[in-house]
Amino acid sequence: MTYQNFTLDIDADGIALVTWDMPGKSMNVISIEAMAEIAAIVERVAANPAIKGAVIASAKDTFSGGADLKMLEGLLREFHVSRRADPEAAALRLFEESRKLSLIYRRLETCGKPFVAAIHGTCLGGALELSLACHGRVMADDDKTKIGLPEVKVGIFPGAGGTQRVMRLTDPQSGLMMLLQGQELKAAKAKAMGLVHVTAPRAEIVETARKLLRDGQVPAKQPWDRPDFKQPGGKIYSPAGMQFWPAANAIYRRETADNYPGARAIMMACYEGLQMPMDIALRIESRYFAHVMQTPEAACMIRSLFVSMQDLNKGARRPAGPAPSSLKRIGVIGAGFMGAGIANVSAKAGIEVVLIDRDQEAADKGLAHIARQADDAIAKGRMKPADKDALLARVTASADYGKLADVDLVVEAVFEDRAIKKAVTEAVEAVIPPGCIFASNTSTLPITSLAANSARPDQFIGIHFFSPVEKMMLVEIIMGEKTGEEALARAMDFVKLIRKTPIVVNDARGFFANRCVLAYVREGFLMLDEGISATMVERCAAMAGMPVGPLSLSDEVGLDLSWKILQATKKDLGDGAVDPAQERILSALVVERGRQGRKNAQGFYDYPAAKGAKKQLWPGLVDILGAPRPAEAFDIGELKQRFLVAQALEAARTVEEGVVTDPREADVGSILGFGFAPYTGGTLSYIDAMGARAFVALCDKLAAKYGPRFAPTALLKEMADKRETFYGRFAPTARAA
Ligand code: NAD
């Protein structure tokens, strides 16, 4: 029998080598066809007396990235259609379909012949679950090889035995951490945890696996199917278990605020499953899996964090016309906080960078930042010393604009000052070649107004990074009124090269992300003004799913900067554009008391200098705000909603104003750009999942209580009337290939 995705060769010792090599794909994935072939291979190995055992390996650069989530998306779509006619039958079918892989893997581990997985490169999700079902695992010990179960990050959890086998192989604390955080593990850690048996150089993994089988070192029965099996860490109902599980539950609550059905299911499937024999444990896992699949969180997270993100990364919004460009050399003007970061990520991607500042000393400071970051990476074992030398060699720090004569793209990151930006634009355009694209990293100045300084506004664009550049994965690309397709294509090619996720937005004050962030932070200030304690404000934001509280975020950005932005907004848009309560609090902190935030260790929080000391909310806040009212005076559910609604409403306004044109970008942009509660799938998915009607009703209620900033917009009301969704009404057109 031949297979499409696998080959099977039997050697003289009766060891079958099953090689996974999907045609026409750069990576192996678990598809419907691959599943059927794995099932057939298991039966063949089991039935053929000449086969003593089997090694499963990959012929690709990497083992496999796991299941094709689009397959799950399809299954869900079918479920939602069929449940209208017969909900019970639809639920049963979803349960049965979604546990097929789990049953195949169970058959593999109970078929009577030993299997050994030989793992190199990435081995994630359903592929790791396949390996865990094998009786032995050999893992390559190089830096590129890692295993993990990242499902929880896209709203689901490992549903093909992963929760049950991990928890039976390793101690409960390490197992739960791995599952709940979707950790990726390298060989040494995986071995220490007991998840793999042997590590070996990559070139030797298959032979090592064969030898294990040849020498009879791999029993065909898993430890948990033997009567003498003992769970690592002991049984749940044991003194050790009773110490561990209640604490684990509390930590789970603290970390997730119980917002993620996938994470909750991990806790329950492990706790319940560990008390049962394997077949029943797997059934429990499958039940939770089918349940989690039906939650809006799973649907929205898979869509935004897997499907849409992949589409955007592949260039879904890149115009097809301009030919792909390969950027070899770029210029970065301004070697400050942002410019140095932009130069760093570009050089890391192999691009030569000319880093310009006012004088050599300032330019060298930027270079020193890159060197420091590299030293940090070396200390953490993430970079080799030789790579640092090569990295620094790609960066030319200088004050000489003449060095920009042969660059393909320039990113300007000088002070946020119109006159300076104008002078820099003119100086740059005097030397760059005709085809070069000029991009500004401005955070507040409309691109169209800056493009007025350019002799070629069609080649002028915004490329807006977030800080810290090295960490933040989102980049906003801003189209000025006259920006041309070539500039957009080049900007997108650049963002792809540096492996960030781009969203394309039209020009407007604050673009997309910062507008939503400002709405979030303002809500925090207004809560303080209402007499809600700072602790409660921060905690409610965390419970709503925001990774950083509004007061912490203000401290990070700089309270002085927030004050400046407020003043600039007043100057440009009038007194009514800022909230007096927010202005009063900022003035009391910044102007009267010089508290600038993290940068001078004094903001909403105090930042003690002692190493390892934690920040503490500043006790003097009561002098500015008065004593907070008691916690019982507030509805915590409503406080949480206010944080999310304020941001989602601002996102809806950006769509209404034509700033954002594709719902995928608002969703992905809101999660990557400012951490909008990821379990919602993003700002617009939050509205869609609730339904425009319910959202408008919620806005009306909040507006009546807290003011017109919550008033629903005309578009939302129309969508509510017509029962439309953002994804329905603004259906993404250009799907990436
Ligand atoms: P910064 O003050 O750290 O750096 C600015 C750099 O520009 C300094 O090194 C300065 O010497 C240099 N510079 C000033 N005038 C110059 C000139 N005429 N020629 C060459 N270099 C000159 O500021 P930053 O925080 O890196 O911000 C830079 C830009 O990035 C601003 O437009 C800002 O709005 C934008 N931005 C900042 C952030 C942020 O979080 N800081 C985020 C996104 C965008």
Coordinates of N, CA and C in Angstrom, one line a residue, residues 535-628:
T535 N -6.2 50.4 43.4 CA -6.0 49.0 43.4 C -7.1 48.3 42.6
M536 N -8.3 48.8 42.9 CA -9.5 48.2 42.2 C -9.5 48.5 40.7
V537 N -9.1 49.7 40.3 CA -9.0 50.0 38.9 C -8.1 49.1 38.2
E538 N -6.9 48.9 38.8 CA -5.9 48.0 38.1 C -6.4 46.6 38.1
R539 N -7.0 46.1 39.2 CA -7.4 44.7 39.3 C -8.6 44.4 38.4
C540 N -9.5 45.4 38.3 CA -10.7 45.2 37.4 C -10.2 45.1 35.9
A541 N -9.2 45.9 35.6 CA -8.7 45.8 34.2 C -8.1 44.4 34.0
A542 N -7.3 43.9 34.9 CA -6.8 42.6 34.8 C -7.9 41.5 34.7
M543 N -8.9 41.7 35.5 CA -10.0 40.7 35.4 C -10.7 40.8 34.1
A544 N -10.7 42.0 33.5 CA -11.3 42.1 32.1 C -10.5 41.5 31.1
G545 N -9.2 41.2 31.4 CA -8.3 40.5 30.5 C -7.2 41.3 29.9
M546 N -7.1 42.6 30.5 CA -6.0 43.4 29.9 C -4.7 43.1 30.6
P547 N -3.6 42.9 29.9 CA -2.4 42.5 30.5 C -1.7 43.5 31.4
V548 N -2.0 44.8 31.1 CA -1.4 45.9 31.9 C -2.5 46.8 32.3
G549 N -2.5 47.2 33.6 CA -3.6 48.1 34.1 C -3.4 49.5 33.5
P550 N -4.4 50.3 33.4 CA -4.3 51.6 32.8 C -3.4 52.5 33.6
L551 N -3.2 52.3 34.9 CA -2.4 53.2 35.6 C -0.9 52.8 35.4
S552 N -0.7 51.5 35.4 CA 0.7 51.0 35.1 C 1.1 51.4 33.7
L553 N 0.2 51.3 32.8 CA 0.5 51.7 31.4 C 0.8 53.1 31.3
S554 N 0.1 54.0 32.0 CA 0.4 55.4 32.0 C 1.8 55.7 32.5
D555 N 2.1 54.9 33.6 CA 3.5 55.1 34.2 C 4.6 54.7 33.2
E556 N 4.3 53.6 32.4 CA 5.3 53.1 31.4 C 5.4 54.1 30.3
V557 N 4.3 54.6 29.8 CA 4.4 55.6 28.7 C 5.0 56.9 29.2
G558 N 4.9 57.2 30.4 CA 5.4 58.5 30.9 C 4.2 59.4 31.2
L559 N 4.0 59.8 32.5 CA 2.9 60.7 32.8 C 3.1 62.1 32.1
D560 N 4.4 62.5 32.0 CA 4.7 63.8 31.4 C 4.3 63.8 29.9
L561 N 4.5 62.6 29.3 CA 4.1 62.5 27.9 C 2.6 62.6 27.7
S562 N 1.9 61.9 28.6 CA 0.4 62.0 28.6 C 0.0 63.4 28.8
W563 N 0.6 64.1 29.7 CA 0.3 65.5 29.9 C 0.5 66.4 28.7
K564 N 1.7 66.1 28.0 CA 2.0 66.9 26.8 C 1.0 66.6 25.7
I565 N 0.6 65.3 25.5 CA -0.4 64.9 24.5 C -1.7 65.6 24.8
L566 N -2.1 65.6 26.0 CA -3.4 66.3 26.4 C -3.3 67.7 26.0
Q567 N -2.2 68.4 26.3 CA -2.1 69.8 26.0 C -2.1 70.0 24.5
A568 N -1.4 69.2 23.8 CA -1.4 69.3 22.3 C -2.8 69.1 21.7
T569 N -3.5 68.1 22.3 CA -4.9 67.8 21.8 C -5.8 69.0 22.0
K570 N -5.6 69.6 23.2 CA -6.4 70.8 23.5 C -6.2 71.9 22.5
K571 N -4.9 72.1 22.2 CA -4.5 73.2 21.3 C -5.0 73.0 19.9
D572 N -5.0 71.7 19.5 CA -5.4 71.4 18.1 C -6.9 71.3 18.0
L573 N -7.6 70.7 19.0 CA -9.0 70.4 18.8 C -9.9 71.1 19.8
G574 N -9.3 71.9 20.7 CA -10.2 72.7 21.6 C -10.3 72.0 22.9
D575 N -10.7 72.8 23.9 CA -10.8 72.4 25.3 C -11.7 71.2 25.5
G576 N -12.8 71.1 24.7 CA -13.7 70.0 24.8 C -13.2 68.6 24.5
A577 N -12.0 68.6 23.8 CA -11.5 67.3 23.4 C -10.8 66.5 24.5
V578 N -10.5 67.2 25.6 CA -9.9 66.4 26.7 C -10.9 66.4 27.9
D579 N -10.7 65.4 28.7 CA -11.6 65.3 29.9 C -11.0 66.0 31.1
P580 N -11.8 67.0 31.7 CA -11.2 67.8 32.7 C -10.7 67.0 33.9
A581 N -11.4 65.9 34.2 CA -11.0 65.1 35.4 C -9.6 64.5 35.1
Q582 N -9.4 64.0 33.9 CA -8.1 63.4 33.6 C -7.0 64.5 33.6
E583 N -7.3 65.7 33.1 CA -6.4 66.8 33.1 C -6.0 67.2 34.6
R584 N -7.0 67.2 35.4 CA -6.8 67.6 36.8 C -5.9 66.6 37.5
I585 N -6.1 65.3 37.3 CA -5.3 64.3 37.9 C -3.8 64.4 37.4
L586 N -3.7 64.5 36.1 CA -2.4 64.6 35.5 C -1.6 65.8 36.0
S587 N -2.3 66.9 36.0 CA -1.7 68.2 36.5 C -1.2 68.0 37.9
A588 N -2.0 67.4 38.8 CA -1.6 67.2 40.2 C -0.4 66.3 40.3
L589 N -0.3 65.3 39.4 CA 0.8 64.4 39.5 C 2.1 65.0 38.8
V590 N 1.9 65.5 37.6 CA 3.1 65.9 36.8 C 3.5 67.3 37.1
V591 N 2.6 68.3 37.0 CA 2.9 69.7 37.1 C 3.2 70.0 38.6
E592 N 2.3 69.6 39.5 CA 2.5 70.0 40.9 C 3.5 69.1 41.6
R593 N 3.6 67.9 41.3 CA 4.5 67.0 42.1 C 5.7 66.4 41.3
G594 N 5.8 66.7 40.0 CA 6.9 66.2 39.2 C 6.9 64.6 39.1
R595 N 5.8 64.0 39.2 CA 5.8 62.5 39.1 C 5.6 62.2 37.6
Q596 N 6.6 61.6 37.0 CA 6.6 61.4 35.5 C 6.3 59.9 35.2
G597 N 6.2 59.0 36.1 CA 6.0 57.6 35.8 C 7.3 56.8 36.1
R598 N 7.4 55.7 35.4 CA 8.5 54.8 35.6 C 9.8 55.5 35.4
K599 N 9.9 56.4 34.4 CA 11.2 57.0 34.1 C 11.8 57.7 35.3
N600 N 11.1 58.4 36.2 CA 11.7 59.0 37.4 C 11.3 58.2 38.6
A601 N 10.9 57.0 38.4 CA 10.5 56.1 39.6 C 9.4 56.6 40.4
Q602 N 8.6 57.6 39.9 CA 7.5 58.1 40.6 C 6.3 58.4 39.7
G603 N 5.3 57.6 39.9 CA 4.1 57.9 39.0 C 2.9 57.5 39.9
F604 N 1.9 56.8 39.3 CA 0.9 56.2 40.1 C 1.5 55.3 41.1
Y605 N 2.6 54.7 40.7 CA 3.3 53.7 41.6 C 4.7 54.4 42.0
D606 N 5.2 53.9 43.1 CA 6.6 54.2 43.5 C 7.4 53.0 43.0
Y607 N 8.6 53.2 42.5 CA 9.4 52.2 42.0 C 10.7 52.1 42.8
P608 N 10.7 51.2 43.9 CA 11.9 51.2 44.7 C 13.2 50.8 43.9
A609 N 14.3 51.4 44.3 CA 15.6 51.1 43.6 C 16.1 49.7 43.9
A610 N 15.8 49.2 45.0 CA 16.4 47.9 45.4 C 16.1 46.8 44.4
K611 N 17.1 46.0 44.1 CA 16.9 45.0 43.1 C 15.8 44.0 43.5
G612 N 14.9 43.7 42.6 CA 13.9 42.7 43.0 C 12.7 43.3 43.7
A613 N 12.8 44.5 44.2 CA 11.7 45.1 45.0 C 10.6 45.5 44.0
K614 N 9.4 45.2 44.5 CA 8.2 45.4 43.6 C 7.7 46.8 43.7
K615 N 7.1 47.3 42.6 CA 6.5 48.6 42.6 C 5.3 48.6 43.5
Q616 N 5.0 49.7 44.1 CA 3.8 49.8 45.1 C 3.0 51.1 44.7
L617 N 1.7 50.9 44.8 CA 0.9 52.1 44.5 C 1.3 53.2 45.4
W618 N 1.4 54.4 44.9 CA 1.9 55.6 45.7 C 0.9 56.0 46.8
P619 N 1.2 55.9 48.1 CA 0.2 56.2 49.1 C -0.3 57.6 49.0
G620 N 0.5 58.6 48.4 CA 0.0 60.0 48.4 C -1.1 60.2 47.4
L621 N -1.6 59.1 46.7 CA -2.7 59.3 45.7 C -3.9 59.8 46.5
V622 N -4.1 59.5 47.7 CA -5.3 59.9 48.4 C -5.3 61.4 48.6
D623 N -4.1 62.0 48.7 CA -4.1 63.5 48.8 C -4.7 64.2 47.5
I624 N -4.5 63.5 46.4 CA -5.0 64.1 45.1 C -6.5 63.6 44.9
L625 N -6.8 62.4 45.2 CA -8.1 61.8 44.9 C -9.1 61.8 46.0
G626 N -8.6 62.0 47.2 CA -9.5 61.8 48.4 C -9.6 60.3 48.7
A627 N -10.1 60.0 49.8 CA -10.2 58.5 50.2 C -11.2 57.8 49.3
P628 N -10.8 56.6 48.8 CA -11.7 55.9 47.9 C -13.0 55.4 48.6

